[in-house]
XYZ file of C-alpha atoms in Angstrom:
652
model
C -80.443 -68.008 -34.767
C -78.427 -71.096 -34.837
C -79.632 -71.928 -31.279
C -83.167 -71.527 -32.353
C -82.584 -74.003 -35.126
C -81.099 -76.474 -32.802
C -84.103 -76.065 -30.495
C -86.460 -76.698 -33.504
C -84.598 -79.880 -34.424
C -84.728 -81.109 -30.868
C -88.512 -80.474 -30.781
C -88.834 -82.328 -33.976
C -87.114 -85.364 -32.661
C -88.948 -85.384 -29.444
C -92.419 -84.889 -30.903
C -91.791 -87.548 -33.453
C -90.615 -90.006 -30.734
C -93.646 -89.059 -28.562
C -96.261 -89.628 -31.230
C -94.589 -92.826 -32.497
C -94.543 -94.076 -28.927
C -98.100 -93.074 -28.511
C -99.001 -95.053 -31.604
C -97.134 -98.067 -30.245
C -99.044 -97.830 -27.004
C -102.380 -97.617 -28.897
C -101.366 -100.622 -30.899
C -100.482 -102.514 -27.712
C -103.836 -101.563 -26.271
C -105.527 -102.649 -29.410
C -103.797 -105.975 -29.632
C -103.780 -106.767 -25.855
C -106.637 -109.278 -25.100
C -108.244 -109.734 -21.661
C -107.354 -112.751 -19.583
C -109.822 -115.627 -19.291
C -112.237 -115.599 -16.381
C -111.823 -118.411 -13.822
C -115.090 -119.229 -12.160
C -114.244 -120.507 -8.758
C -116.430 -123.554 -7.564
C -118.491 -123.011 -4.435
C -116.868 -125.944 -2.665
C -120.273 -127.454 -2.057
C -121.417 -130.707 -3.525
C -125.060 -130.355 -4.453
C -127.869 -132.298 -6.169
C -130.539 -134.917 -5.716
C -129.423 -137.232 -8.497
C -125.840 -137.341 -7.389
C -123.369 -134.996 -5.663
C -122.026 -132.436 -8.085
C -119.522 -129.520 -7.703
C -121.547 -126.337 -7.930
C -120.507 -122.677 -8.640
C -121.538 -119.436 -6.960
C -123.242 -116.497 -8.728
C -124.479 -113.094 -7.483
C -127.869 -111.937 -8.597
C -129.694 -108.660 -7.796
C -129.103 -105.467 -5.905
C -127.999 -105.935 -3.201
C -126.344 -109.112 -4.320
C -127.921 -112.447 -3.399
C -125.465 -115.426 -3.400
C -126.739 -118.567 -5.078
C -125.196 -121.934 -6.106
C -125.906 -123.245 -9.585
C -124.538 -125.932 -12.037
C -123.041 -125.213 -15.432
C -125.354 -125.709 -18.458
C -123.554 -126.027 -21.810
C -126.928 -126.005 -23.617
C -128.482 -122.899 -22.142
C -127.667 -119.269 -22.769
C -129.705 -118.045 -19.777
C -129.255 -118.010 -16.018
C -131.740 -119.811 -13.966
C -132.354 -119.430 -10.150
C -134.743 -120.929 -7.864
C -137.618 -118.865 -6.682
C -139.097 -119.136 -3.117
C -142.090 -120.941 -4.616
C -139.734 -123.794 -5.392
C -139.839 -124.702 -1.650
C -143.517 -125.392 -0.904
C -143.073 -125.739 2.909
C -140.595 -122.860 2.927
C -138.197 -125.044 4.931
C -134.593 -123.932 5.355
C -133.376 -127.342 4.350
C -135.137 -127.098 0.980
C -133.712 -123.585 0.305
C -130.251 -124.813 1.155
C -130.577 -127.971 -0.833
C -131.536 -125.988 -3.872
C -128.527 -123.634 -3.736
C -130.404 -120.775 -2.184
C -133.538 -118.901 -3.171
C -133.709 -115.746 -5.339
C -136.187 -113.098 -4.224
C -136.858 -110.562 -7.051
C -138.843 -108.271 -4.746
C -135.735 -107.623 -2.757
C -133.602 -106.520 -5.702
C -133.883 -102.890 -6.806
C -132.599 -103.769 -10.259
C -134.990 -106.503 -11.119
C -137.203 -105.815 -14.170
C -139.788 -108.454 -15.019
C -140.357 -109.574 -18.616
C -142.963 -112.328 -18.136
C -143.375 -116.109 -17.690
C -141.974 -118.435 -20.315
C -141.430 -122.124 -20.927
C -138.167 -123.947 -20.305
C -137.483 -125.560 -23.610
C -133.808 -126.622 -23.719
C -134.425 -130.113 -22.448
C -137.855 -130.660 -23.812
C -136.554 -133.422 -26.042
C -135.816 -135.377 -22.794
C -139.285 -134.481 -21.465
C -137.630 -132.215 -18.815
C -139.808 -129.130 -18.890
C -141.101 -126.412 -16.709
C -141.871 -122.757 -16.602
C -140.104 -119.652 -15.232
C -140.443 -115.980 -14.537
C -138.032 -114.161 -16.692
C -136.618 -110.701 -16.392
C -133.398 -108.729 -16.200
C -131.176 -108.161 -13.254
C -127.636 -107.605 -12.217
C -125.527 -110.728 -12.496
C -121.973 -111.576 -11.360
C -119.625 -114.534 -10.720
C -118.242 -115.677 -7.490
C -118.712 -114.128 -3.926
C -118.625 -110.536 -2.939
C -115.271 -108.949 -3.713
C -115.057 -110.258 -7.318
C -117.200 -107.558 -8.906
C -115.201 -107.417 -12.220
C -117.642 -109.792 -13.912
C -120.779 -108.087 -12.505
C -122.995 -106.955 -15.339
C -126.302 -105.237 -15.302
C -129.490 -105.959 -17.221
C -128.730 -109.634 -17.620
C -131.337 -112.455 -18.400
C -132.419 -114.092 -15.260
C -135.090 -116.857 -15.047
C -136.751 -117.750 -11.850
C -137.926 -121.441 -11.849
C -139.704 -123.712 -9.371
C -139.726 -127.113 -11.206
C -137.831 -129.948 -9.549
C -136.619 -131.197 -13.015
C -133.770 -128.805 -12.474
C -133.200 -128.921 -8.667
C -130.529 -126.222 -8.796
C -130.267 -123.254 -10.922
C -128.056 -123.115 -14.077
C -125.346 -120.796 -15.385
C -125.692 -120.881 -19.175
C -122.388 -120.623 -21.142
C -123.905 -120.729 -24.545
C -123.609 -117.387 -26.376
C -126.968 -117.509 -28.243
C -129.346 -114.657 -27.703
C -132.764 -114.996 -26.256
C -135.918 -113.752 -28.020
C -138.810 -112.967 -25.743
C -141.124 -111.124 -28.115
C -139.922 -111.488 -31.711
C -136.980 -113.091 -33.538
C -135.518 -109.600 -34.268
C -135.420 -108.461 -30.629
C -132.957 -110.864 -29.156
C -131.149 -110.080 -25.808
C -127.435 -110.946 -25.401
C -126.577 -113.842 -23.203
C -124.261 -113.391 -20.184
C -121.503 -115.037 -22.091
C -121.806 -112.714 -25.033
C -122.007 -109.675 -22.734
C -118.761 -110.577 -21.066
C -117.157 -110.867 -24.461
C -118.599 -107.637 -25.942
C -117.541 -105.701 -22.849
C -113.927 -106.986 -23.174
C -113.913 -109.139 -20.070
C -112.952 -112.338 -21.725
C -110.781 -112.926 -24.877
C -113.345 -114.954 -26.818
C -116.626 -116.798 -26.826
C -115.133 -120.052 -25.499
C -115.006 -121.939 -22.306
C -113.235 -125.015 -20.729
C -115.184 -127.198 -18.177
C -115.050 -130.341 -16.205
C -117.716 -131.320 -13.647
C -115.258 -132.525 -10.887
C -115.142 -135.920 -9.309
C -116.090 -136.376 -5.596
C -114.564 -139.880 -5.681
C -111.106 -138.702 -6.891
C -108.348 -138.016 -4.514
C -109.733 -135.589 -1.875
C -112.822 -134.608 -3.774
C -111.652 -132.850 -6.952
C -113.885 -129.810 -7.502
C -115.143 -128.798 -10.875
C -113.465 -126.336 -13.112
C -114.892 -123.577 -15.292
C -112.845 -121.169 -17.369
C -114.553 -118.552 -19.626
C -112.448 -117.411 -22.622
C -109.959 -120.319 -22.340
C -109.199 -123.634 -20.587
C -107.080 -125.063 -17.852
C -104.404 -127.144 -19.450
C -103.425 -128.688 -16.109
C -106.815 -130.620 -15.943
C -106.619 -132.844 -19.025
C -104.394 -134.754 -21.405
C -104.483 -132.929 -24.809
C -105.241 -134.802 -28.014
C -105.437 -133.908 -31.728
C -109.115 -134.512 -32.309
C -111.243 -131.576 -32.946
C -115.052 -131.932 -33.165
C -117.113 -129.849 -35.452
C -120.532 -128.396 -34.485
C -123.659 -130.108 -35.620
C -125.944 -128.067 -37.912
C -128.713 -128.001 -35.281
C -127.934 -125.111 -32.958
C -130.107 -126.549 -30.215
C -127.941 -129.693 -30.422
C -124.501 -128.425 -31.547
C -121.989 -130.313 -29.315
C -122.469 -133.694 -30.973
C -119.919 -136.457 -30.939
C -119.918 -139.815 -32.622
C -119.801 -142.701 -30.095
C -118.126 -145.318 -32.162
C -117.966 -147.958 -29.270
C -118.392 -148.442 -25.565
C -116.419 -151.222 -24.000
C -115.567 -152.305 -20.467
C -113.043 -154.401 -18.661
C -112.897 -155.339 -15.026
C -110.171 -156.270 -12.658
C -110.501 -160.055 -13.746
C -109.907 -158.993 -17.345
C -113.448 -159.609 -18.403
C -114.299 -157.543 -21.398
C -117.712 -156.492 -22.717
C -119.004 -154.618 -25.737
C -121.635 -152.260 -24.547
C -122.703 -150.446 -27.748
C -123.794 -152.619 -30.645
C -123.918 -149.706 -33.145
C -122.305 -146.344 -33.196
C -124.536 -143.407 -32.420
C -124.360 -139.554 -32.451
C -124.805 -138.182 -28.971
C -125.173 -134.698 -27.579
C -122.800 -133.562 -24.867
C -124.848 -131.622 -22.324
C -123.880 -130.735 -18.689
C -127.399 -129.600 -17.790
C -128.502 -133.179 -17.121
C -126.698 -135.846 -15.107
C -127.152 -139.105 -17.013
C -126.131 -141.206 -19.967
C -128.999 -141.365 -22.429
C -128.320 -144.396 -24.678
C -130.386 -146.565 -27.042
C -132.226 -149.557 -25.457
C -129.827 -152.156 -26.896
C -126.952 -150.416 -25.266
C -128.706 -150.224 -21.985
C -129.453 -154.004 -22.234
C -125.853 -154.547 -22.866
C -125.001 -152.738 -19.597
C -127.657 -154.625 -17.777
C -125.992 -157.935 -18.819
C -122.376 -156.909 -18.146
C -123.040 -155.310 -14.751
C -125.979 -157.101 -13.403
C -128.288 -154.015 -13.430
C -132.018 -154.059 -12.968
C -134.296 -151.496 -14.410
C -136.916 -149.985 -12.094
C -139.903 -149.008 -14.251
C -141.573 -146.737 -11.584
C -138.510 -144.509 -11.136
C -137.200 -145.258 -14.632
C -133.812 -145.782 -13.010
C -131.248 -148.699 -12.645
C -131.198 -148.971 -8.912
C -128.194 -150.615 -7.238
C -128.544 -152.385 -3.964
C -125.821 -152.921 -1.504
C -124.882 -156.443 -2.604
C -124.509 -155.329 -6.306
C -122.693 -152.337 -5.247
C -120.129 -154.372 -3.279
C -119.670 -156.694 -6.234
C -119.120 -154.026 -8.697
C -116.798 -152.160 -6.387
C -114.614 -155.328 -6.057
C -114.543 -155.888 -9.895
C -114.097 -152.155 -10.516
C -114.918 -152.285 -14.195
C -113.602 -149.399 -16.358
C -115.843 -148.215 -19.222
C -114.203 -146.737 -22.325
C -116.085 -144.386 -24.702
C -114.409 -144.197 -27.916
C -115.378 -140.908 -29.672
C -114.955 -139.519 -33.120
C -116.489 -136.984 -35.395
C -118.531 -139.645 -36.937
C -119.934 -142.978 -35.849
C -117.082 -144.825 -37.526
C -113.534 -144.204 -38.801
C -111.436 -141.098 -38.552
C -109.437 -139.881 -35.652
C -110.624 -141.050 -32.259
C -110.122 -140.381 -28.554
C -110.889 -142.650 -25.602
C -112.524 -141.395 -22.390
C -112.364 -143.863 -19.626
C -114.551 -143.893 -16.531
C -114.028 -146.190 -13.468
C -116.966 -147.778 -11.829
C -117.009 -144.991 -9.148
C -118.035 -142.577 -11.928
C -121.278 -144.573 -12.209
C -121.850 -145.002 -8.457
C -124.284 -142.309 -7.664
C -126.658 -141.567 -4.837
C -130.287 -140.414 -5.415
C -132.209 -138.582 -2.762
C -135.814 -137.339 -2.471
C -137.592 -135.755 -4.199
C -135.734 -137.471 -7.043
C -136.601 -140.778 -5.506
C -138.948 -141.801 -2.688
C -136.073 -143.020 -0.661
C -132.300 -142.432 -0.811
C -130.536 -145.169 -2.763
C -127.733 -145.878 -5.035
C -128.319 -145.982 -8.701
C -126.536 -146.335 -12.094
C -126.840 -143.127 -14.147
C -128.111 -144.894 -17.349
C -131.292 -143.668 -18.991
C -133.222 -145.476 -21.796
C -133.474 -143.052 -24.756
C -136.758 -143.129 -26.785
C -135.085 -142.014 -29.981
C -131.853 -140.545 -31.347
C -132.762 -137.024 -30.332
C -132.357 -138.165 -26.661
C -128.823 -139.712 -27.101
C -126.924 -137.619 -24.539
C -123.727 -137.606 -22.599
C -124.479 -135.721 -19.353
C -122.574 -134.448 -16.339
C -121.587 -137.916 -15.178
C -119.589 -138.255 -18.289
C -117.815 -134.927 -17.701
C -116.548 -136.118 -14.367
C -113.758 -137.763 -16.336
C -113.823 -135.657 -19.474
C -112.690 -132.128 -19.970
C -114.735 -130.196 -22.540
C -113.330 -127.165 -24.380
C -115.675 -125.239 -26.658
C -114.853 -122.489 -29.098
C -118.168 -121.051 -30.097
C -116.619 -118.684 -32.629
C -114.806 -121.368 -34.591
C -117.656 -123.904 -34.297
C -115.438 -126.609 -32.805
C -114.716 -128.206 -29.556
C -112.531 -130.921 -27.984
C -112.980 -133.705 -25.393
C -109.969 -134.868 -23.442
C -109.255 -137.320 -20.632
C -109.158 -135.608 -17.233
C -106.009 -135.591 -15.157
C -106.046 -135.999 -11.276
C -102.938 -135.074 -9.501
C -102.205 -134.262 -5.932
C -100.052 -131.338 -6.889
C -102.634 -129.863 -9.181
C -102.016 -126.271 -10.249
C -103.932 -124.228 -12.779
C -102.464 -123.639 -16.184
C -104.931 -121.224 -17.835
C -104.651 -120.812 -21.589
C -106.641 -118.095 -23.372
C -108.456 -118.752 -26.562
C -108.102 -115.829 -28.940
C -111.112 -114.479 -30.778
C -111.223 -114.824 -34.534
C -111.852 -111.052 -34.647
C -108.656 -110.233 -32.596
C -106.219 -108.070 -34.633
C -103.385 -110.263 -33.455
C -104.882 -113.444 -34.784
C -103.640 -114.309 -38.299
C -103.949 -118.094 -37.930
C -107.250 -119.112 -36.341
C -106.509 -122.861 -36.247
C -108.388 -124.881 -33.655
C -109.315 -123.825 -30.089
C -106.033 -125.138 -28.894
C -103.989 -122.673 -30.938
C -101.962 -120.608 -28.434
C -98.749 -119.821 -30.339
C -97.459 -116.537 -31.473
C -99.390 -114.798 -34.095
C -98.624 -112.079 -36.518
C -100.682 -108.852 -36.538
C -101.182 -105.880 -38.770
C -100.860 -102.286 -37.460
C -103.906 -101.058 -35.488
C -105.796 -97.889 -36.289
C -104.179 -96.294 -33.167
C -100.665 -97.033 -34.379
C -101.557 -95.738 -37.838
C -102.930 -92.532 -36.268
C -99.856 -92.101 -34.248
C -97.580 -92.513 -37.202
C -99.594 -90.169 -39.415
C -99.564 -87.384 -36.713
C -95.776 -87.866 -36.213
C -95.140 -87.596 -39.938
C -97.284 -84.346 -40.079
C -95.241 -82.839 -37.240
C -92.050 -83.875 -38.848
C -92.957 -82.121 -42.067
C -94.071 -79.031 -40.046
C -90.805 -78.823 -38.177
C -88.779 -79.276 -41.316
C -90.577 -76.333 -42.931
C -90.009 -74.365 -39.807
C -86.322 -75.111 -39.625
C -85.943 -74.195 -43.402
C -87.651 -70.908 -42.817
C -85.445 -70.108 -39.897
C -82.371 -70.899 -41.938
C -83.434 -68.723 -44.829
C -84.304 -65.856 -42.423
C -80.878 -66.123 -40.755
C -79.152 -66.087 -44.175
C -81.138 -63.013 -45.187
C -80.169 -61.225 -42.064
C -76.500 -62.084 -42.435
C -76.606 -60.532 -45.859
C -78.269 -57.387 -44.558
C -75.531 -57.044 -41.921
C -72.846 -57.495 -44.522
C -74.390 -54.841 -46.777
C -74.783 -52.425 -43.828
C -71.097 -52.740 -42.687
C -70.041 -51.197 -46.038
C -71.890 -47.928 -45.384
C -69.732 -44.865 -44.410
C -69.450 -44.309 -40.665
C -70.608 -41.004 -39.414
C -67.800 -38.776 -37.942
C -69.535 -38.833 -34.603
C -69.211 -42.599 -34.428
C -65.581 -42.894 -35.663
C -63.412 -44.394 -32.934
C -60.221 -42.950 -34.594
C -61.322 -39.421 -33.738
C -61.801 -40.435 -30.161
C -58.346 -41.870 -29.975
C -56.859 -38.802 -31.549
C -58.720 -36.604 -29.019
C -57.523 -38.840 -26.158
C -53.820 -39.216 -27.058
C -52.917 -36.186 -29.096
C -53.534 -33.768 -31.994
C -52.591 -34.123 -35.609
C -48.961 -34.026 -36.742
C -47.982 -30.478 -37.821
C -48.450 -30.095 -41.502
C -50.742 -33.098 -41.892
C -54.138 -32.194 -43.130
C -55.576 -35.689 -43.383
C -58.746 -36.253 -41.615
C -57.528 -39.414 -39.969
C -53.897 -38.304 -39.424
C -52.700 -39.459 -36.001
C -50.575 -37.170 -33.948
C -48.682 -38.531 -31.017
C -46.391 -35.568 -30.137
C -47.087 -32.826 -27.717
C -46.867 -29.217 -28.875
C -43.633 -27.658 -27.787
C -44.622 -24.057 -27.822
C -46.944 -24.275 -24.894
C -46.048 -24.861 -21.338
C -47.191 -28.134 -19.835
C -49.097 -27.904 -16.587
C -48.114 -30.224 -13.798
C -50.497 -33.024 -12.978
C -53.107 -32.079 -10.623
C -52.399 -33.092 -7.144
C -48.721 -33.809 -7.813
C -47.445 -30.793 -5.896
C -44.713 -30.147 -8.329
C -44.349 -27.302 -10.799
C -41.280 -27.455 -13.016
C -39.554 -24.304 -14.053
C -39.919 -25.008 -17.700
C -41.857 -27.514 -19.616
C -39.806 -29.949 -21.636
C -41.564 -31.068 -24.681
C -40.315 -32.341 -27.972
C -41.060 -30.490 -31.236
C -41.391 -31.859 -34.590
C -38.208 -31.395 -36.662
C -39.474 -28.702 -38.951
C -36.481 -26.394 -38.734
C -36.505 -26.318 -34.916
C -33.865 -27.815 -32.564
C -34.825 -30.715 -30.355
C -34.371 -30.348 -26.640
C -30.932 -31.279 -25.277
C -30.304 -32.581 -21.824
C -26.906 -31.964 -20.250
C -25.380 -31.148 -23.613
C -26.006 -34.636 -24.614
C -28.775 -35.968 -26.813
C -31.503 -37.459 -24.831
C -33.541 -40.248 -26.307
C -36.569 -39.114 -28.258
C -39.604 -40.133 -26.381
C -41.979 -40.328 -29.259
C -45.013 -42.472 -29.046
C -45.469 -45.116 -31.654
C -47.694 -43.863 -34.333
C -49.999 -46.783 -34.684
C -50.141 -48.087 -31.116
C -52.008 -45.271 -29.390
C -49.779 -45.772 -26.340
C -48.545 -43.119 -23.964
C -44.841 -42.707 -23.545
C -43.422 -44.745 -20.721
C -40.507 -43.632 -18.476
C -37.083 -44.477 -19.903
C -35.051 -47.010 -18.024
C -31.828 -45.519 -18.839
C -30.048 -43.363 -16.156
C -30.616 -39.607 -16.263
C -27.978 -37.107 -15.098
C -28.533 -35.899 -11.587
C -28.267 -32.364 -12.699
C -31.503 -32.661 -14.385
C -34.147 -31.395 -12.084
C -37.099 -32.159 -13.888
C -37.629 -35.715 -15.085
C -39.573 -36.055 -18.242
C -42.551 -38.220 -17.556
C -45.143 -39.394 -19.950
C -47.970 -37.075 -20.725
C -50.973 -37.848 -18.617
C -54.463 -37.596 -19.994
C -56.921 -35.445 -18.105
C -60.564 -35.217 -18.673
C -62.125 -32.861 -21.187
C -63.055 -29.460 -19.956
C -66.689 -30.378 -20.578
C -68.482 -32.983 -18.522
C -68.305 -35.954 -20.910
C -68.043 -39.779 -20.303
C -65.160 -41.745 -21.816
C -66.129 -44.804 -23.847
C -66.505 -47.932 -21.743
C -66.629 -45.964 -18.549
C -69.628 -45.934 -16.222
C -69.334 -42.567 -14.638
C -68.241 -39.086 -16.039
C -64.752 -37.864 -15.247
C -64.521 -34.597 -13.243
C -63.901 -31.342 -15.188
C -60.457 -30.004 -15.203
C -59.751 -27.499 -12.297
C -58.242 -24.190 -13.174
C -54.638 -23.919 -12.318
C -52.873 -20.592 -12.335
C -50.282 -20.127 -15.103
C -51.473 -23.104 -17.030
C -52.453 -23.070 -20.554
C -54.999 -25.486 -21.991
C -54.124 -27.552 -24.993
C -56.160 -27.509 -28.118
C -59.523 -29.260 -28.006
C -59.942 -28.890 -24.220
C -57.305 -31.339 -22.845
C -54.450 -30.469 -20.409
C -51.175 -32.293 -19.853
C -48.252 -31.703 -17.436
C -44.965 -33.224 -16.525
C -45.018 -35.299 -13.452
C -42.561 -34.681 -10.744
C -43.059 -38.030 -9.142
C -44.143 -41.448 -10.282
C -47.779 -41.991 -10.922
C -49.393 -44.501 -8.575
C -49.669 -47.896 -10.111
C -53.360 -47.987 -9.583
C -53.917 -44.919 -11.692
C -51.609 -46.305 -14.350
C -53.614 -49.460 -14.539
C -56.771 -47.585 -14.912
C -55.147 -45.595 -17.753
C -54.065 -48.750 -19.378
C -57.586 -50.145 -19.078
C -58.947 -47.112 -20.977
C -56.228 -47.527 -23.600
C -57.080 -51.085 -24.204
C -60.859 -50.378 -24.401
C -60.059 -47.794 -27.065
C -57.875 -50.146 -28.927
C -60.495 -52.800 -28.927
C -63.121 -50.283 -30.217
C -60.810 -49.295 -33.054
C -60.044 -52.915 -33.898
C -63.752 -53.666 -34.194
C -63.979 -50.699 -36.591
C -61.157 -51.906 -38.783
C -62.913 -55.280 -39.264
C -66.104 -53.686 -40.512
C -68.243 -54.113 -37.494
C -70.575 -51.435 -36.275
C -69.447 -49.904 -32.958
C -71.007 -47.423 -30.568
C -68.125 -45.492 -29.066
C -70.294 -42.932 -27.457
C -71.593 -39.607 -28.226
């Protein structure tokens, strides 16, 4: 019973530990957030209005690899249809990042044709065939970000010469405002593939070092790519133009130390990587014309740069500084500096009739067109946290030993996030127990209570059984189960004159001849036994008084041979009485096999109760004596158990 109680306690401890550990694992699983997704650049430099670092996506089943630019304004994915290349030339298909063929995708589901509206304020419009298809990032072998039923728009317009990967999480409504479809960015987040609705991006700079590629991180940012600052920009209320900054000033300084103020009045501008240019007010454009010697081409609506001007500007190498703040004046500010190489772009057909250099400055018709495009993001790193409605812009770093330092941005809904802060918050955060941990603790407590009740029940049952055993031991023992009677039968009869039921006789009767031991080969002339002193003389050896060989009354031991010398005239040596088996075929207590019945010997007389003894003419073999002593010890142990109130089973 005690062992069972110990086992129950051990099970209690083990199960409690197991369920608490399970709860801890569930809590870890609940609080563990996925790592940000690093979108590797394609290592191509694409575009007709400059050379920009592109990224690879996979669309359709089987997957079709296409190159696209990053659009911070769009929530959709745009790809170029075969109709986008009228002459179906291979050069056109390659120049546009590859062509998507919906009819070769088994997972394409068409929705219809719709207008491209995200850049309509810049008069950059077009149409597209929209539907749903499988979409993933990178080349084959990186299927972790492959999602089915994503919005894909096939376009043909040259206003967007390459396709676009939208990183805005807004939904798209094709039929009604209440039937929006999740963007690819939101799908990644809801399926637990990125830690939050956020990203970090820089366009890359072909003119830096050995052509530094662009960088795009979904759900975090690459700290190795920029110099951090403390300025956090808030979203504008117009969700179609949310990433708005205040350009407080634009200044330049060349290698001669000549300075110029290029922005007469501060403005609010939209940061948008979908387009390439700086869209500034006319007076700012005119300030640039004066400072850099630019000429506006009305036909192409571009500031074209000939070889002479290019060489001059390269020698002066003016650096242009954009001072940004949350508003157009005052408050905390950050400076983003671009060298002249950041403005030195190449235009190619069909963007222009002939390939030429140009300065990426566009005259804005109104304030809705004030935009800082992809050219600005060559030197600026943009980190956007869509969940907290803020973003940051930092100066890019360009180092030879450039290694990624990816930092996740935690979601505001994450259980481990107790201090939302800004998008740069990456410190340790406290968390409350998750539902999994609570469930594990509750189950563990229930099992604890159950095992405590079980242990108490086992303890009470054991106590009750102990009491029953104690009460049972006080009951009278039936005569057939009394070990004393067995000992009496084994080692002698009652003392003469003793009528007690449990009187113990250890003396042999002297009025009966004692048979010799079977197999001994000796038959003494006369049996020598000792009589109890009730008016009878004791036996005398050689007229001297021999020692009385009387067994101890309480020891149940047979009489051992005397060590004293015996006169040689004595023929018969008195040996201890040896127990023989009962005349009936009965087993002794503690013996495995019955003892053979006593054989009939002529002239012998059986003792009372069916036992026969005889003097031994020679010493009994030691092996037989050891067997006899074993029987005596077993009988003694049986009696000792009886004296202590334990229930024995001495035999029948």
